[in-house]
XYZ file of C-alpha atoms in Angstrom:
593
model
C 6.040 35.093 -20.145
C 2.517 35.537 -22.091
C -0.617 36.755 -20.738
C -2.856 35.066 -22.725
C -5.758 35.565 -20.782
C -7.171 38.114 -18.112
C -10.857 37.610 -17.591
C -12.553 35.285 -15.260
C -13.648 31.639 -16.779
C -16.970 31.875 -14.218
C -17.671 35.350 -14.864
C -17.541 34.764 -18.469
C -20.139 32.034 -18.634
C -22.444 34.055 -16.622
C -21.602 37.143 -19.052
C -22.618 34.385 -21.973
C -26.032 33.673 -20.141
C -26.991 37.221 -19.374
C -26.464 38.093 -23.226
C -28.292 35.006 -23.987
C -31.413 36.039 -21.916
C -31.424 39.601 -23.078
C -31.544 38.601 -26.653
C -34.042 36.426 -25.591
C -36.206 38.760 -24.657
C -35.543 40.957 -28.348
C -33.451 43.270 -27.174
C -30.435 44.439 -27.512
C -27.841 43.279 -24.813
C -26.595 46.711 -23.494
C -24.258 47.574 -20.716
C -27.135 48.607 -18.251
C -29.014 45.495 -19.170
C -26.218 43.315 -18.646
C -24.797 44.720 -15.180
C -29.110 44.563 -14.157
C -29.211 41.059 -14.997
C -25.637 40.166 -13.053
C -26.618 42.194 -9.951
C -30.246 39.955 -9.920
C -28.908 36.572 -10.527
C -25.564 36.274 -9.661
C -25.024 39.169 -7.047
C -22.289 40.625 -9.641
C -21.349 44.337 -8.763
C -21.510 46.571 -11.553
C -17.955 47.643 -11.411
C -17.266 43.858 -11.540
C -19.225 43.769 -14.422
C -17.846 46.565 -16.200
C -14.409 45.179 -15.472
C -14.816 41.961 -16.602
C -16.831 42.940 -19.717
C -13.705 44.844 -20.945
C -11.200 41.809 -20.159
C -14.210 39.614 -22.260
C -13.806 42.069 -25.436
C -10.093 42.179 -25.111
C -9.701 38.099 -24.710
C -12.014 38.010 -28.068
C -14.459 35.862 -25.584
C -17.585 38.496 -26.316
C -17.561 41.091 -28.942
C -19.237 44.928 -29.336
C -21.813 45.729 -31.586
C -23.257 49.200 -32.891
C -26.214 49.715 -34.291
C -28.385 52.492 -35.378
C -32.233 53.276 -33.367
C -34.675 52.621 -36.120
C -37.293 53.813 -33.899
C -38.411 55.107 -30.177
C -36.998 58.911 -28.803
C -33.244 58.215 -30.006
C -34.031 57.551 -33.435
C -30.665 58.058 -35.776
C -28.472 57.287 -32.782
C -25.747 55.012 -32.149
C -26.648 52.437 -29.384
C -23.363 50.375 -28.069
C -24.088 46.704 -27.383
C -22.598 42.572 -27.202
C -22.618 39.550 -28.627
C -20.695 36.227 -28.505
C -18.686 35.218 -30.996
C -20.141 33.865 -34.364
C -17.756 31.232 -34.656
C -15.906 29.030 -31.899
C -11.938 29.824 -31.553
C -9.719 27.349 -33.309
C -7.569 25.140 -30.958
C -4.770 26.547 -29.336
C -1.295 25.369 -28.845
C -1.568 25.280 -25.108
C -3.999 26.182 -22.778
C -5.613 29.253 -21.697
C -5.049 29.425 -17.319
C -2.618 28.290 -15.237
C -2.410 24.547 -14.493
C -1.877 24.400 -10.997
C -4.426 27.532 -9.628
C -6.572 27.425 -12.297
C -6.726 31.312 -13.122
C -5.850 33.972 -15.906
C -2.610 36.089 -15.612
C 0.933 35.966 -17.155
C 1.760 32.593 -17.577
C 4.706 30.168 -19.169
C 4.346 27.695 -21.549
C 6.128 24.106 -21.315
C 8.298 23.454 -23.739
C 7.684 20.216 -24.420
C 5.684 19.059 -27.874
C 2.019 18.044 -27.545
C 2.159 19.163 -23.860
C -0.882 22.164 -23.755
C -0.140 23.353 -19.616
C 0.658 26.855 -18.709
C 1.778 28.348 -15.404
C 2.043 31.319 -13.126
C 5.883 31.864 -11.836
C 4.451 31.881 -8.166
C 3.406 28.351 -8.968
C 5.949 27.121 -9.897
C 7.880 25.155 -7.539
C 11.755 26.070 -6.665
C 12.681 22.610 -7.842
C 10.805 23.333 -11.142
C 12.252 27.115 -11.841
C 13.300 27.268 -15.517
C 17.098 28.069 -16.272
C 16.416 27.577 -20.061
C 13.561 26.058 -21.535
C 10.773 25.060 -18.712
C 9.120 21.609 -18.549
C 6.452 21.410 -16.664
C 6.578 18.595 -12.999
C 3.569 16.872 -15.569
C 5.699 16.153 -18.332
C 8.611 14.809 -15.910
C 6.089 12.667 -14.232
C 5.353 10.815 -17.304
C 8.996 10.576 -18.444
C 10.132 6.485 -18.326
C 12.651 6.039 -16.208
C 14.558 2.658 -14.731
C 12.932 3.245 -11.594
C 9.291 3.529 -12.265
C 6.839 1.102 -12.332
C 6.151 -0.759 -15.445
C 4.083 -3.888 -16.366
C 3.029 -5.502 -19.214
C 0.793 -3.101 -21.561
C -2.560 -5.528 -21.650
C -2.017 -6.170 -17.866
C -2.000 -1.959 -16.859
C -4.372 -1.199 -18.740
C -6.700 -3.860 -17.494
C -6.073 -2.894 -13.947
C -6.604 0.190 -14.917
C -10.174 -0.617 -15.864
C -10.619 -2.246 -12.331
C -9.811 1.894 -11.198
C -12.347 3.337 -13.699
C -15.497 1.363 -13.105
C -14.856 2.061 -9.446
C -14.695 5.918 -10.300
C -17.613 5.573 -12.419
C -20.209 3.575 -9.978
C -18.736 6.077 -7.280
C -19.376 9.912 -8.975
C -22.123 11.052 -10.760
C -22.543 11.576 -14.336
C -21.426 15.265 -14.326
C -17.975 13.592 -15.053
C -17.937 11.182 -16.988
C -19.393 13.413 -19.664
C -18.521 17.052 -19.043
C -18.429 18.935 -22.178
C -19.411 22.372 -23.397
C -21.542 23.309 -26.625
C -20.138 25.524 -29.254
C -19.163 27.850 -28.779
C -17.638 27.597 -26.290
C -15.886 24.232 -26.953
C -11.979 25.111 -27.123
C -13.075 28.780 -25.464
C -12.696 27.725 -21.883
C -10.348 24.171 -21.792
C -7.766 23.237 -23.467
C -8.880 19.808 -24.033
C -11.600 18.457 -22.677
C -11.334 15.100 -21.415
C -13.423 12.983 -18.598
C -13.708 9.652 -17.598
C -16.184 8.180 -20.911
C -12.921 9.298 -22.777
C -10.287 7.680 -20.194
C -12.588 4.457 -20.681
C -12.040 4.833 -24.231
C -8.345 5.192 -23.758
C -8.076 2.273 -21.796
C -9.851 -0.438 -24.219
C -7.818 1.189 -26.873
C -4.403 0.458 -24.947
C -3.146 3.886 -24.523
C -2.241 3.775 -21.647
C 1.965 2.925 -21.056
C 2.349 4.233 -17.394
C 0.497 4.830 -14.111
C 1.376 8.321 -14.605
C -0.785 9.101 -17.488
C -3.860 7.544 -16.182
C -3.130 10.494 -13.045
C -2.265 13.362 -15.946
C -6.090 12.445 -17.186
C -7.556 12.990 -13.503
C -5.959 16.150 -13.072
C -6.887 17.446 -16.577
C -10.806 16.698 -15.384
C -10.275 18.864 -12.243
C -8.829 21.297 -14.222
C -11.673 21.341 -16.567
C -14.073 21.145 -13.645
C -12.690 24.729 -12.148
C -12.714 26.352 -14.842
C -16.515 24.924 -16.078
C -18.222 25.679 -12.416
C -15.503 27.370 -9.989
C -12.814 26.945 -7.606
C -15.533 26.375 -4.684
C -18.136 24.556 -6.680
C -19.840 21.609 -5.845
C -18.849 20.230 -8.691
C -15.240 21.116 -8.480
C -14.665 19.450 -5.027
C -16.496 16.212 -6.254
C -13.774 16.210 -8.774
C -11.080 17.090 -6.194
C -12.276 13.566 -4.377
C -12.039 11.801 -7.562
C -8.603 13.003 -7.787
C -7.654 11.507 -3.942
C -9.755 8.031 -4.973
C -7.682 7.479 -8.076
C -3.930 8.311 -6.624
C -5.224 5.794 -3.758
C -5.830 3.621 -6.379
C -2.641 4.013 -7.887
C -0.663 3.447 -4.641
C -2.119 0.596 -4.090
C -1.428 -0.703 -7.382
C 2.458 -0.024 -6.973
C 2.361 -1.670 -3.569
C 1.005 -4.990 -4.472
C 0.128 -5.435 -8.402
C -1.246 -9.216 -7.216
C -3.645 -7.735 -4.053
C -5.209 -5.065 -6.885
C -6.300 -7.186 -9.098
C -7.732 -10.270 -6.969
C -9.464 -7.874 -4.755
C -11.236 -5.817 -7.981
C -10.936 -8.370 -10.694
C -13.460 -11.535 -10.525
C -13.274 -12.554 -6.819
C -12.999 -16.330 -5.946
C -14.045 -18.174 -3.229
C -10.109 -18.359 -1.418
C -8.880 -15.409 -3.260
C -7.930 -13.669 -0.288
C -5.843 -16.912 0.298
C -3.974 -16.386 -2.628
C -0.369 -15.227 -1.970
C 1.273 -12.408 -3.615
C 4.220 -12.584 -5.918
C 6.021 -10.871 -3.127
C 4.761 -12.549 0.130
C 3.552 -9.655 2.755
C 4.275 -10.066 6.021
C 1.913 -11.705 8.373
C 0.984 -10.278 12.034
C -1.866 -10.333 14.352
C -3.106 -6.947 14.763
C -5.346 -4.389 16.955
C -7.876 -2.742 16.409
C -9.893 -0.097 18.710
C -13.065 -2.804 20.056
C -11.840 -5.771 18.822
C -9.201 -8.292 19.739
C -5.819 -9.337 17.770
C -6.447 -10.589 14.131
C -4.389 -11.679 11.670
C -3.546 -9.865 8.928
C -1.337 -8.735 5.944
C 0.390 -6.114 6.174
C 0.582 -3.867 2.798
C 2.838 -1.081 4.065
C 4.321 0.607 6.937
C 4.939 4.303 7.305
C 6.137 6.306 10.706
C 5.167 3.544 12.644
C 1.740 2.692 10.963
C 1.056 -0.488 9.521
C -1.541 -0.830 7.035
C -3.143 -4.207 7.029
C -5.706 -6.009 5.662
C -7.528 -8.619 7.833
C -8.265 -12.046 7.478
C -12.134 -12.945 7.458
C -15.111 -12.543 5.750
C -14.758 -8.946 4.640
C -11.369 -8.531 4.336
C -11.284 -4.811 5.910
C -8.418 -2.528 5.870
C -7.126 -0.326 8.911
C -3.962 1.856 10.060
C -2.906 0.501 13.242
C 0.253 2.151 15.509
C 3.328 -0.483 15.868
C 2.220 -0.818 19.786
C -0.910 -2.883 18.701
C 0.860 -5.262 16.507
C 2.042 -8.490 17.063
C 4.301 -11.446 14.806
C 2.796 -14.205 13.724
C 4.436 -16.414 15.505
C 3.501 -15.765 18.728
C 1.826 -17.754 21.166
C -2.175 -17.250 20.525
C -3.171 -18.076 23.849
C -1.122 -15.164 25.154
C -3.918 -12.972 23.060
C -6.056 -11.475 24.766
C -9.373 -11.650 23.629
C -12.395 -13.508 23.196
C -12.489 -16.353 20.376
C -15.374 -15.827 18.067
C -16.345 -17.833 14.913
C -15.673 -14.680 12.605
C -12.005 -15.245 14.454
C -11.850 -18.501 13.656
C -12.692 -18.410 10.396
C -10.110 -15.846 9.980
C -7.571 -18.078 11.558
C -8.735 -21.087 8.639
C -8.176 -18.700 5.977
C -4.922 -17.446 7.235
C -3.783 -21.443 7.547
C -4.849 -21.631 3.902
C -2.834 -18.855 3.118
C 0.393 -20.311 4.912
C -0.224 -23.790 3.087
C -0.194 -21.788 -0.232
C 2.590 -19.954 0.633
C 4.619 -22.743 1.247
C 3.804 -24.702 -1.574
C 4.346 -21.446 -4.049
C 7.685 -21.293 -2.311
C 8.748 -24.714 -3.075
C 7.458 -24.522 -6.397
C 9.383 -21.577 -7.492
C 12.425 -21.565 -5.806
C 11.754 -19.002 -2.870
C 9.934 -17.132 -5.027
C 12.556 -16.747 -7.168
C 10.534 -17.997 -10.477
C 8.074 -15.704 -11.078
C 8.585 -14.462 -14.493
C 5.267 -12.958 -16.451
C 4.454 -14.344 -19.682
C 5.139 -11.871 -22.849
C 2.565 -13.204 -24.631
C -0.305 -15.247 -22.050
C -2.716 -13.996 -19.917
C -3.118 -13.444 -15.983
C -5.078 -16.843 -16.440
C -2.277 -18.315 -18.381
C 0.153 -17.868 -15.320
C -2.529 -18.660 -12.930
C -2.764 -22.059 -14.906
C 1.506 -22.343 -14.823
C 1.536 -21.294 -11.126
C -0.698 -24.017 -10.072
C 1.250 -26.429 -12.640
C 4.468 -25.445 -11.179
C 2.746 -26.354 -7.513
C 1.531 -29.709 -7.952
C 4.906 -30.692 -9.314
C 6.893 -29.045 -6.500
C 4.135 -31.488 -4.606
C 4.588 -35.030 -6.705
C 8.554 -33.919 -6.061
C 7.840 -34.306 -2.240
C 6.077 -37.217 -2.119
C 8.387 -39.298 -4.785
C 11.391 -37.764 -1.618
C 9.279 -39.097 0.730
C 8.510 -42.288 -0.720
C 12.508 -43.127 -1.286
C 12.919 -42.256 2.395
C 10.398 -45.174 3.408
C 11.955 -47.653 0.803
C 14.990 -47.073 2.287
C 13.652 -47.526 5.580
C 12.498 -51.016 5.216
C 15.822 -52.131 2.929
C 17.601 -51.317 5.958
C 15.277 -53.272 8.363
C 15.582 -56.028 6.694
C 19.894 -55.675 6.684
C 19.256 -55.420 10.454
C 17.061 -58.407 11.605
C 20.113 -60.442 13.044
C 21.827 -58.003 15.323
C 21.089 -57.240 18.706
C 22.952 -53.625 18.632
C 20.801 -50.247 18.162
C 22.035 -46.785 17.163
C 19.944 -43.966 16.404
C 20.905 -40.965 13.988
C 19.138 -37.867 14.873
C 18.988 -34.187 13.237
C 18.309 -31.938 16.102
C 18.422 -29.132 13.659
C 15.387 -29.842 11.497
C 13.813 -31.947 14.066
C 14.021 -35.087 11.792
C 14.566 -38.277 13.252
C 15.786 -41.180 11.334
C 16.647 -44.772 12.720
C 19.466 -47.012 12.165
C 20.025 -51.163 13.487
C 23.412 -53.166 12.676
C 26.394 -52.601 11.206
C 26.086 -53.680 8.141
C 27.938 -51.892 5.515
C 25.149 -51.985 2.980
C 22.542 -51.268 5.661
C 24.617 -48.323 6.764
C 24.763 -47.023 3.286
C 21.328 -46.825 2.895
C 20.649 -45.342 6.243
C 23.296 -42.624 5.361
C 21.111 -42.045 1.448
C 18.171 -41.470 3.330
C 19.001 -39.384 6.108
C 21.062 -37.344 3.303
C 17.423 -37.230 1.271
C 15.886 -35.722 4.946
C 19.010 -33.216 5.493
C 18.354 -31.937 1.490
C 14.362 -31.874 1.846
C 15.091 -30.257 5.260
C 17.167 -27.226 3.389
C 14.348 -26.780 0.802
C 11.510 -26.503 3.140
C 13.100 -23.529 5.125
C 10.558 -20.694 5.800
C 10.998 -17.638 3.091
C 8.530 -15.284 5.296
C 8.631 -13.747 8.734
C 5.173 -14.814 8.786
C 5.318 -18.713 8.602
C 6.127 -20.971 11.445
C 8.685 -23.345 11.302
C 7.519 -26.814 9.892
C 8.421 -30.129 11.641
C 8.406 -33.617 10.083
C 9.251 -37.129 11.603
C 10.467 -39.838 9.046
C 10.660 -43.427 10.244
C 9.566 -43.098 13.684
C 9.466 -45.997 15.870
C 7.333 -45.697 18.604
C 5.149 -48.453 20.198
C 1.285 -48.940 19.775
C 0.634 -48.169 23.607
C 2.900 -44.702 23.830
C 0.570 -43.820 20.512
C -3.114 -44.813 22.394
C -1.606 -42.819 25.775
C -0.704 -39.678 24.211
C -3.934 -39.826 21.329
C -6.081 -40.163 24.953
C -4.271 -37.554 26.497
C -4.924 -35.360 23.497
C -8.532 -36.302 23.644
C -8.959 -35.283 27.224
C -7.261 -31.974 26.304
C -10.115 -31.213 23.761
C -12.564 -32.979 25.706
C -11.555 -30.001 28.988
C -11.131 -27.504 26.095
C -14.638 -28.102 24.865
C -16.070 -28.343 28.562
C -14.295 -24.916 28.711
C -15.851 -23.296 25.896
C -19.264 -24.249 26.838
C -18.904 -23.180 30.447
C -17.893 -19.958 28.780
C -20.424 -19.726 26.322
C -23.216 -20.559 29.098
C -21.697 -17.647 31.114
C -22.499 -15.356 28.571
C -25.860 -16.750 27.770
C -26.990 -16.344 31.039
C -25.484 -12.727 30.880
C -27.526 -12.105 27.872
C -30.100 -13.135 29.029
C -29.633 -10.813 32.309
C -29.209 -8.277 30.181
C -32.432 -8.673 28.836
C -34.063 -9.010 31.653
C -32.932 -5.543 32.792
C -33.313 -3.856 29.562
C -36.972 -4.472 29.920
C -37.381 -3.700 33.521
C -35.590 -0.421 32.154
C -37.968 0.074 29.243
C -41.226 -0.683 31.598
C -39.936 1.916 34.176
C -39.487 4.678 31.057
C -42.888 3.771 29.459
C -43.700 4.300 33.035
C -42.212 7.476 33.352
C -43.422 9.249 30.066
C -46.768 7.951 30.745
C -46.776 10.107 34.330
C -45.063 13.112 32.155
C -47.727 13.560 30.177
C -50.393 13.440 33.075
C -48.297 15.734 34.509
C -48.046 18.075 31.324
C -51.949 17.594 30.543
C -52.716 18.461 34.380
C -50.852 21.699 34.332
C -52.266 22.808 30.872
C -55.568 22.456 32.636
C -54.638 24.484 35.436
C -53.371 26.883 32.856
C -56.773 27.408 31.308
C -58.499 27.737 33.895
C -56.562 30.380 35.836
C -56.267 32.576 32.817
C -60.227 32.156 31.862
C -60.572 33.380 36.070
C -58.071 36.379 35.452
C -60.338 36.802 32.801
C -63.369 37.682 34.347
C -61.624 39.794 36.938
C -61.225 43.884 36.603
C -57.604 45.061 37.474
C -56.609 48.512 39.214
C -55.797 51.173 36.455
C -53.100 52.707 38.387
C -51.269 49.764 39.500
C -52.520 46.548 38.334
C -53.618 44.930 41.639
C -57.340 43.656 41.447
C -59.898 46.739 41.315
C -63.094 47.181 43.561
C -64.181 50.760 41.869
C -65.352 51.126 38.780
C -64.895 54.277 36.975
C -65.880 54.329 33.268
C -65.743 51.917 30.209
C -62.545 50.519 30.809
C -61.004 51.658 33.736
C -61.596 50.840 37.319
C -59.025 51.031 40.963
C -58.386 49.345 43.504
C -58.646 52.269 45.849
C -59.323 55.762 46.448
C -55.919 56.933 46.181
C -55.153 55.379 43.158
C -57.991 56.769 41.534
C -57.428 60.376 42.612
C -53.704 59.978 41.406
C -54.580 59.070 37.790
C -57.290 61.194 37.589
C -55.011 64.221 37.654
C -52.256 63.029 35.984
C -54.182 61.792 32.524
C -57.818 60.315 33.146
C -59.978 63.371 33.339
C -58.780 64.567 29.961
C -60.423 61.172 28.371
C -63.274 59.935 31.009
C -66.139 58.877 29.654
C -68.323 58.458 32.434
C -71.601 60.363 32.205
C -71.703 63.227 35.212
């Protein structure tokens, strides 16, 4: 335990500026002058000042002069005064107050090399408590371990970047370049830092972990209390900063794919994009709107975050009772269809069709190794590679299934005898005629082909529906034109539907509008009237006071007077008269007798 410092980092500064403007003035900065200047512009005590003026001198932060009066009464005397230090202190091996509070006191130093923190024992946590040499939870934070989250270099710091011009365009300039002249540079801080420098840092590579990009944000709060004060302004746009970039950071651990397509360049479908780790898909709730589909990032305690589908992609905490799977029925939704819904509901079929294909492509998802040496655009370029040959793959499957199909046709022209080979399991259907060996051999390739293609095109996520496919259907030209017309007359009642609906709340609109003026005429109405109102009894005010005016008023008791006694006093009656005359008015009548 060290006490390397006792005296106020606020205090101090002001101490600095009240020296400053006494030597301003050409005089010498004495005690009295000092604890003056405090008490007028900071509301300082002068036992406060005294106080911390001692801790100043024995820190080394201000120093004591003694000079000689040349001139005045006191010439020949000794006059006691201060000054700051001529030179700026070297840099220290650690730093000067307590990490965690901020403040001077008795402190420990971590042991670890280049680490500059200091703490109080009380904060200190239990978990943290030294047994022999104490390293501080900051060090440990950064320490690599198995299970922390590491990327590529390039990659982390570049999303990284992403974080820091969003910090930037969000806080003013008082961080991103908060330094202090000498001297006091390396008085206060023990290293400055703020976010020009983290920029720096991160087009230099520096960075290895999340961790040390949140070691740099707490070093600028740190330097922020100590510059302006625990309860600054300053200090608690700092303490924001601090919640922004760990929000940041969480997000970046969640989903490493969502970060950067929703802050790098944004695309046209980049919300469409899946993830290298599919999220879960859901319709979800939200207080004045109906069920939307979403993603969901995380769930804690029975909150899910999501993000929604649409045009602005917003995020929201929603309780587990107001969520629903994906695969639910969305005509048991309640809830009005709108286009911003149905544009959501495009871009989430997008994002299924995606999804499936990036499944196919790399094995359920199985494939997605990064590059050591390309770019994010470089496996962007190999994803989509990877996709339109897991495509070409399907269609050359299909194509062999068709082939098939007509080899065995022909094999079965001549017999009269029908079976039909169906996989109730995948819902594929496949067709066989005849007997014939070779026919039968062919039927048995290609419904093999279906049963393999079947296994591959199982759903990886919760969140897509199962897919159905027909191959080799036989079904006559008349069942196809009844069912296509009954389809049509479905769409043709759902349209008829929609625009029953949507005339329903036309005319309500327009009802609506038609009351909302009635109600707007009727207040016009109203204030007009109010104002009458208020002008007529202002009149009526006026003119009652100008007749109370010219009327004379009883002395004694303030009724209206009908005798009039002297300059400024008159009565209602005889009694009232008598009754102040004796008790004060004949000492100070002025009435001529």
């Amino acid at each position: 335990m060290t006490r390397r410092r006792v005296s106020c980092p606020q205090v101090t500064q002001q101490l600095w500026d009240a020296i400053k403007n006494i030597r301003g003035q050409r005089q010498v900065p004495t005690a009295e002058r000092i604890q003056k200047f405090m008490l007028k512009e900071f509301g300082v005590s002068e036992e406060e000042v005294t106080r911390q003026l001692n801790h100043c001198v024995r820190d080394g932060l201000i120093e004591i002069t003694k000079r000689t009066i040349s001139k005045g009464n006191y010439i020949g005397s000794e006059q006691e005064g201060y000054k700051l230090p001529l030179l700026s202190l070297k840099p220290d091996d650690f730093d000067w107050y307590c990490f965690d509070c901020h403040r001077a006191g008795d402190v420990i130093c971590c042991s670890r090399p280049n680490c500059l923190r200091v703490y109080h024992l009380a904060c200190i946590s239990s978990t943290d408590l030294p047994e022999g040499a104490f390293v501080c939870h900051v060090c440990k934070m950064c320490e690599v371990t198995p299970d922390k989250f590491q990327m590529k270099k390039s990659k982390l710091n570049r999303l990284l970047g992403y974080t820091l011009q969003k910090l930037k365009s969000k806080y003013p300039l008082t961080l991103k370049d908060q330094r202090l002249p000498p001297p006091n540079k390396n008085v206060l801080a023990g290293s400055d830092m703020n976010l020009t420098l983290m920029e720096d840092k991160i087009d230099q590579h520096r960075y290895k972990l999340l961790e040390e990009f949140h070691v740099d944000a707490l070093n600028i709060v740190h330097n922020m209390v100590i510059y302006n004060g625990v309860d600054s302004a300053v200090a608690d746009i700092a303490r924001q900063m601090l919640r922004d970039c760990i929000q940041d950071l969480q997000e970046i651990k969640q989903c490493v794919d969502c970060y950067k397509q929703s802050h790098g360049d944004k695309k046209k479908l980049w919300f469409c994009k899946p993830c290298r780790k599919p999220h879960e898909l859901v319709y979800a709730k939200q207080f004045g709107f109906p069920y939307w589909p979403a993603k969901v990032i995380k769930v804690e305690d029975d909150q899910y975050d999501v993000r929604f589908f649409g045009a602005q992609h917003l995020r929201a905490m929603i309780p587990k009772a107001h969520i629903r799977p994906i695969s639910v029925n969305i005509h048991t939704l309640q809830g009005k269809r709108s286009s911003a819904w149905n544009k959501a509901c495009e871009e989430l079929k997008r994002h299924q069709e995606l999804l499936e294909k990036a499944r196919i492509a790399t094995n359920n998802f199985t494939k997605f190794v990064e590059s050591s040496s390309s770019s994010d655009s470089d496996s962007d370029m190999a994803s989509a590679k990877d996709t339109r040959h897991g495509k070409s793959k399907e269609a050359s499957d299909s194509n062999d299934i068709e082939s098939s199909a007509r080899e065995k046709k022909q094999f079965t022209r001549s017999t009269s005898k029908k079976e039909t080979s169906t996989s109730p399991e995948n819902d594929f259907k496949v067709s066989t005629k005849g007997k014939n060996k070779d026919g039968g051999k062919i039927g048995q390739r290609a419904s093999q082909r279906v049963m393999n293609k079947s296994e591959e095109t199982i759903v990886s996520s919760s969140s897509q529906e199962p897919i159905t496919r027909s191959v080799s259907v036989q079904t006559s030209r008349a069942e196809v034109t009844a069912e296509e017309s009954q389809e049509l007359v479905q769409k043709a009642e759902r349209i008829a539907e929609l625009e029953k609906e949507l005339q329903v709340q036309l005319n309500a609109s327009k009802m609506l509008e038609v009351e909302l003026n009635k109600t707007r005429v009727i207040l016009e109405r109203m204030r007009s009237d109010h104002e009458d109102e208020l002008s007529e009894i202002n009149n009526k005010h006026v003119m009652n006071i100008s007749e109370i005016k010219k009327k004379q008023w009883c002395y004694n008791c303030e009724t209206e007077a009908i005798y009039h006694c002297c300059w400024n006093t008159a009565y209602c009656s005889v009694e009232c008269q008598q009754a102040h005359w004796q008790s004060e008015h004949k000492r100070v009548c002025r009435r001529k007798r």
